[in-house]
CSV table of C-alpha atoms and ligand atoms in Angstrom, one decimal:
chain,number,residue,atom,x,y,z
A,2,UNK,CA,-151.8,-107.6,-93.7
A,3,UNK,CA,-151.8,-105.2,-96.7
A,4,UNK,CA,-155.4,-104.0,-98.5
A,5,UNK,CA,-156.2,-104.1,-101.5
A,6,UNK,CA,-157.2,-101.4,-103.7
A,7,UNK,CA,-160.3,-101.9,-105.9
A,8,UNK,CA,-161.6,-99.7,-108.4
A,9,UNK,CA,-164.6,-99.2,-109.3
A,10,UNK,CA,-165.2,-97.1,-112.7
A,11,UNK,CA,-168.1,-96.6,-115.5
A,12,UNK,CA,-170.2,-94.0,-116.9
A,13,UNK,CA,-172.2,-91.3,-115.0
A,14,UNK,CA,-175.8,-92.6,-114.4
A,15,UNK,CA,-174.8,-96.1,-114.5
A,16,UNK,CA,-175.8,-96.3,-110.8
A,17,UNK,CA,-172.2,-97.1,-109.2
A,18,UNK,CA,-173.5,-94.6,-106.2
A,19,UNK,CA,-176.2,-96.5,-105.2
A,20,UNK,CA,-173.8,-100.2,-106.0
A,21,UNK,CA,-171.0,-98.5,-103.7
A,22,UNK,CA,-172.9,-98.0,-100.7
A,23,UNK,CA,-174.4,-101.2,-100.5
A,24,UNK,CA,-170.8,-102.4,-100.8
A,25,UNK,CA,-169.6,-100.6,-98.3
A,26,UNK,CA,-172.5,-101.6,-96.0
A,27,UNK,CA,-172.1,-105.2,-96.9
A,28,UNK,CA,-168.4,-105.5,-96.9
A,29,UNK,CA,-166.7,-105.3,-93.5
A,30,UNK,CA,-163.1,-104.2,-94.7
A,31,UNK,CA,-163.9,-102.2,-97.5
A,32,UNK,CA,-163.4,-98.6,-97.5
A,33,UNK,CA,-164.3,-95.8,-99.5
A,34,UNK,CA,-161.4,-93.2,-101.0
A,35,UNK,CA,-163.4,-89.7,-100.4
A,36,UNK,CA,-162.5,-87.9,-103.7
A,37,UNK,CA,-162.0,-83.9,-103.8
A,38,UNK,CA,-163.9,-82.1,-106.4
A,39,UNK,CA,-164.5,-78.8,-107.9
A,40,UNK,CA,-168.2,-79.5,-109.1
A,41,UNK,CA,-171.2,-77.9,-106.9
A,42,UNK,CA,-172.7,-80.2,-103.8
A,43,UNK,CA,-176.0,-81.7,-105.2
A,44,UNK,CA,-178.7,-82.0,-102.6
A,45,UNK,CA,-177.5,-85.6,-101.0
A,46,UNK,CA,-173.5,-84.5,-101.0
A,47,UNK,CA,-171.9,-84.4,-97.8
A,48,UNK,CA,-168.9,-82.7,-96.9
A,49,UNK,CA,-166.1,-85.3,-96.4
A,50,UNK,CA,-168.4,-88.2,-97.4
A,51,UNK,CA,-169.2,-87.9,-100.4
A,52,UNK,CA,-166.6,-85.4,-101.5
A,53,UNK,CA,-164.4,-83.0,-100.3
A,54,UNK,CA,-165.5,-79.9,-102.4
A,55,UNK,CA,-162.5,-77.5,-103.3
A,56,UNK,CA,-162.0,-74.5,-105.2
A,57,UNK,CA,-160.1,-74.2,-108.8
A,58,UNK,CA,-157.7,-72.5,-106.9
A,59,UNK,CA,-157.3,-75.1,-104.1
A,60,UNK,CA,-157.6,-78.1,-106.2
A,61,UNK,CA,-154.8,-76.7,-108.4
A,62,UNK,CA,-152.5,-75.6,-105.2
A,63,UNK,CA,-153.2,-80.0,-104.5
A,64,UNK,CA,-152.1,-80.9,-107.7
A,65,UNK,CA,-149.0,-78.9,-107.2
A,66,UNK,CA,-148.4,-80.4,-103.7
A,67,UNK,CA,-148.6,-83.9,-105.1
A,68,UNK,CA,-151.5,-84.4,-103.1
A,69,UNK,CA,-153.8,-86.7,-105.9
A,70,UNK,CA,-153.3,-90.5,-107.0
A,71,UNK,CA,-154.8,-89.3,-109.7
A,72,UNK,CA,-156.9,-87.0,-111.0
A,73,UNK,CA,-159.1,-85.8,-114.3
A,74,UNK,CA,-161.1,-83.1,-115.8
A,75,UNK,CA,-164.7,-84.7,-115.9
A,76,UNK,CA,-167.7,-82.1,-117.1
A,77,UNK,CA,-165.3,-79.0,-116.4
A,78,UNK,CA,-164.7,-79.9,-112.8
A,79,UNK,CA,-161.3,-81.0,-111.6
A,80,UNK,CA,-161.8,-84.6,-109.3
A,81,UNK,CA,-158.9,-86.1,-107.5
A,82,UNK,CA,-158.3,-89.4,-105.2
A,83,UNK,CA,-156.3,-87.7,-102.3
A,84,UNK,CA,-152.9,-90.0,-102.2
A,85,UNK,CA,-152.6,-90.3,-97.9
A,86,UNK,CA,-155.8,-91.6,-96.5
A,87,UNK,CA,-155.8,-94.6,-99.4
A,88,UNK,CA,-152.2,-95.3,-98.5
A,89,UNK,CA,-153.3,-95.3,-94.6
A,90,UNK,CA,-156.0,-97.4,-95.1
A,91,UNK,CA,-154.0,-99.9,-97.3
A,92,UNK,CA,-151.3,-99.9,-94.4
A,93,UNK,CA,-153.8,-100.9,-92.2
A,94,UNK,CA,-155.5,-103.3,-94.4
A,95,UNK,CA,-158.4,-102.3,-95.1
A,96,UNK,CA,-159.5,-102.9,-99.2
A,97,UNK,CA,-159.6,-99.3,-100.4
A,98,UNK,CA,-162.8,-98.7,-102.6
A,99,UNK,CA,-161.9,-96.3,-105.4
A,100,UNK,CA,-165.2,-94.7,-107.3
A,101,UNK,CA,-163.8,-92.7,-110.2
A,102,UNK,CA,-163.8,-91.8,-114.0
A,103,UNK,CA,-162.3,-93.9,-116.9
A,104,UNK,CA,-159.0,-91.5,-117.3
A,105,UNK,CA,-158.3,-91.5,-113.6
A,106,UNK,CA,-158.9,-95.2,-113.4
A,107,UNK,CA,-156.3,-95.8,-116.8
A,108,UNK,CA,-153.8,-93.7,-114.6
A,109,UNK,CA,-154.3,-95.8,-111.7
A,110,UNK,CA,-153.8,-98.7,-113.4
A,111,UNK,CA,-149.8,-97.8,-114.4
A,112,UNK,CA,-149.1,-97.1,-111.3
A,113,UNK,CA,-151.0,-100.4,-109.5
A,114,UNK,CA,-151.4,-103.0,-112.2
A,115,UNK,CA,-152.5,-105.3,-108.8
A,116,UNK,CA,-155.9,-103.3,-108.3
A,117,UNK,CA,-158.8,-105.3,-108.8
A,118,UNK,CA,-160.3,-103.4,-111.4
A,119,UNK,CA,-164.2,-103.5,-112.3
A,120,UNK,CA,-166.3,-102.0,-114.9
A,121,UNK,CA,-170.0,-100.9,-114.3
A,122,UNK,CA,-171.8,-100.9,-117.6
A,123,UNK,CA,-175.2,-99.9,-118.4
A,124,UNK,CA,-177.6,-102.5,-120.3
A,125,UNK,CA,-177.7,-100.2,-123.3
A,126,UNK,CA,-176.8,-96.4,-123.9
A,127,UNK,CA,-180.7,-95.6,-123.9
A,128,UNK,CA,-181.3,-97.3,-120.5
A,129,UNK,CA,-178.3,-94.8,-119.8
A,130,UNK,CA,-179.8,-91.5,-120.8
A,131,UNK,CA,-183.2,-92.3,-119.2
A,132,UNK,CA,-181.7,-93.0,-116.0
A,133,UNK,CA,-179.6,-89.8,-116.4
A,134,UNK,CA,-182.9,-87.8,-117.2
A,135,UNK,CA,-184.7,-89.8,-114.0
A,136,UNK,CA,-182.6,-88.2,-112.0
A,137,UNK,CA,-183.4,-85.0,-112.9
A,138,UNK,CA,-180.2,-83.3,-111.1
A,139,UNK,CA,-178.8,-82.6,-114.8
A,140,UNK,CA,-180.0,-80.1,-117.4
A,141,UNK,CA,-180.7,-81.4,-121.2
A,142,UNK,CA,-177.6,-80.4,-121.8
A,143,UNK,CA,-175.3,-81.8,-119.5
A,144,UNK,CA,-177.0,-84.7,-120.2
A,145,UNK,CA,-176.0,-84.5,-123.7
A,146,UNK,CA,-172.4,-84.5,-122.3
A,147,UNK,CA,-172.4,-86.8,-120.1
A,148,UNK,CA,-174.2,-89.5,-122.6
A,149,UNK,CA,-171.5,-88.5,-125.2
A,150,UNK,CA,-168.7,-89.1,-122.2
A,151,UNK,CA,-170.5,-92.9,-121.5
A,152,UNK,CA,-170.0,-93.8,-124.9
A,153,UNK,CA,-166.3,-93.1,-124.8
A,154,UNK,CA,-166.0,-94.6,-121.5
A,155,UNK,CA,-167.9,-97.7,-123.2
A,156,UNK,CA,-164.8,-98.3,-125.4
A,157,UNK,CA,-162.1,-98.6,-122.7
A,158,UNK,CA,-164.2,-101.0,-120.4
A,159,UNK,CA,-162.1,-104.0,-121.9
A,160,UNK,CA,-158.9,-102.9,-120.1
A,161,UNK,CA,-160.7,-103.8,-116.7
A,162,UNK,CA,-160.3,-107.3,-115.1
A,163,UNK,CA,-163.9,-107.4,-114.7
A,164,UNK,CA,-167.1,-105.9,-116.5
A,165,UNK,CA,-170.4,-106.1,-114.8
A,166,UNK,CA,-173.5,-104.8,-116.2
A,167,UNK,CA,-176.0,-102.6,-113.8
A,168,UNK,CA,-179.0,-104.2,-115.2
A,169,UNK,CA,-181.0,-105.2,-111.7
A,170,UNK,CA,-178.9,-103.8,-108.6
A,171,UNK,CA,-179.1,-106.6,-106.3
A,172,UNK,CA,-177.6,-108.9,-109.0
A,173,UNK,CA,-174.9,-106.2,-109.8
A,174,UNK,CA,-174.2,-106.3,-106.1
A,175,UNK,CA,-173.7,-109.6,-105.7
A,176,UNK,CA,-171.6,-110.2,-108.8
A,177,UNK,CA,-169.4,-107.5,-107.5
A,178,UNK,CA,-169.2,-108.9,-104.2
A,179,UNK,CA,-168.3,-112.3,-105.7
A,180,UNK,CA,-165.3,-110.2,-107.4
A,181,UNK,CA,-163.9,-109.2,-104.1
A,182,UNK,CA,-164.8,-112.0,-102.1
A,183,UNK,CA,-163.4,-114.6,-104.8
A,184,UNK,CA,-160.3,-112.5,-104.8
A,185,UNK,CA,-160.2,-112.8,-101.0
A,186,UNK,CA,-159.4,-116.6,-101.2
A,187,UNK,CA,-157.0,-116.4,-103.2
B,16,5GP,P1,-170.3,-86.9,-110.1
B,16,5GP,O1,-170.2,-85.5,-110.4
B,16,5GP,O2,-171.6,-87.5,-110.7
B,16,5GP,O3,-170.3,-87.1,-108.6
B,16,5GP,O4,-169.1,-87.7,-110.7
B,16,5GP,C1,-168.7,-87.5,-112.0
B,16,5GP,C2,-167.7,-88.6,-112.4
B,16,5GP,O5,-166.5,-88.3,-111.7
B,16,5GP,C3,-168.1,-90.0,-112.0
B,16,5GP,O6,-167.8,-90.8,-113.1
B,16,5GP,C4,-167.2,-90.3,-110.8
B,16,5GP,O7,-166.9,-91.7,-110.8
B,16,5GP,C5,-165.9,-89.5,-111.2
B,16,5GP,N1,-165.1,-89.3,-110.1
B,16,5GP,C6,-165.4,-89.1,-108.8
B,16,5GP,N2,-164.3,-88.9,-108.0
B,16,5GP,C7,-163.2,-89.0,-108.8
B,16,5GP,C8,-161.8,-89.0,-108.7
B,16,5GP,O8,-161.3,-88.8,-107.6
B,16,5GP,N3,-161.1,-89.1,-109.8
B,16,5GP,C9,-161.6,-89.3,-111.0
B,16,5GP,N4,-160.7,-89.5,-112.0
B,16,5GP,N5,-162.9,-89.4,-111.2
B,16,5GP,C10,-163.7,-89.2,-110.1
């Protein structure tokens, strides 16, 4: 049987990370799409588990090869969903777990209007900066940014099939598991 793709989109700092891997510990045949991106490793990146990182130069040669799903300019950093290992897993059927921005998700969504899409909000903006701040992996600036990006984000989250709000994780969990899981039935 074929996978399903679900994707899983929402502001920066909204704590879709930390929702993701529990996801992916607690749901047998859900895989993750490893993204490739331009932006520096941060201390907990892995190479070809978190991201594949790339150069401007080697992200760009991608593009041209028709390598990406999608892919977007977030924060001056190219990031891409590599098209073959999603299609792979699919054909397997596995449910591929998509983790990526707004854009890339609105571009996703022409080409797979069957995806199982879900929105991660946060409880409020605020809640959203001082988690942003908490993490202390951004500089004021960038956090500027990315605050000003969430709000923009905010405004599409009504194209998704499903909003959840990250307010306590293990409920956001759970409501995104009941998503999948509800879906499974069906
Ligand atoms: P971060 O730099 O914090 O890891 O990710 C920044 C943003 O890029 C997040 O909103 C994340 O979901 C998004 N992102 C990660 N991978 C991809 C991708 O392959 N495509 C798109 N469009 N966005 C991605």
């Amino acid at each position: 049987m074929k996978g399903r793709l679900i994707v899983i989109s929402g502001p920066s700092g909204v704590g879709k990370g930390t929702l993701v891997k529990r996801l992916l510990r607690e749901c047998d045949r859900l895989k993750l799409s490893v993204s490739a991106t331009t932006r520096k490793p941060r201390s907990e990146d892995a190479e070809g588990v978190t991201y594949f990182f790339k150069t401007k130069d080697e992200f760009r040669s991608m593009i041209e090869n028709s390598a990406f799903m999608e892919w977007a300019i977030y924060n001056d950093n190219y990031y891409g969903t590599p098209i073959a290992p999603v299609k792979e897993k699919l054909a397997e059927g596995y449910d591929v777990l998509l983790e990526i921005d707004v854009q890339g998700a609105m571009k996703v969504m022409e080409r797979c209007p069957d995806g199982i899409y879900i929105f991660i909000a946060p409880p409020s903006v605020e809640t959203l900066r001082e988690r942003l701040t908490g993490r202390g992996s951004e500089s004021p600036e960038q956090i500027d940014k990315r605050v000003a990006a969430a709000e923009s984000e905010l405004e599409l989250k009504d194209r998704y099939t499903y909003v959840v709000v990250n307010n306590v994780l293990d409920d956001a969990v759970r409501d995104v598991k009941n998503i999948i899981e509800r879906k499974d039935s069906l």
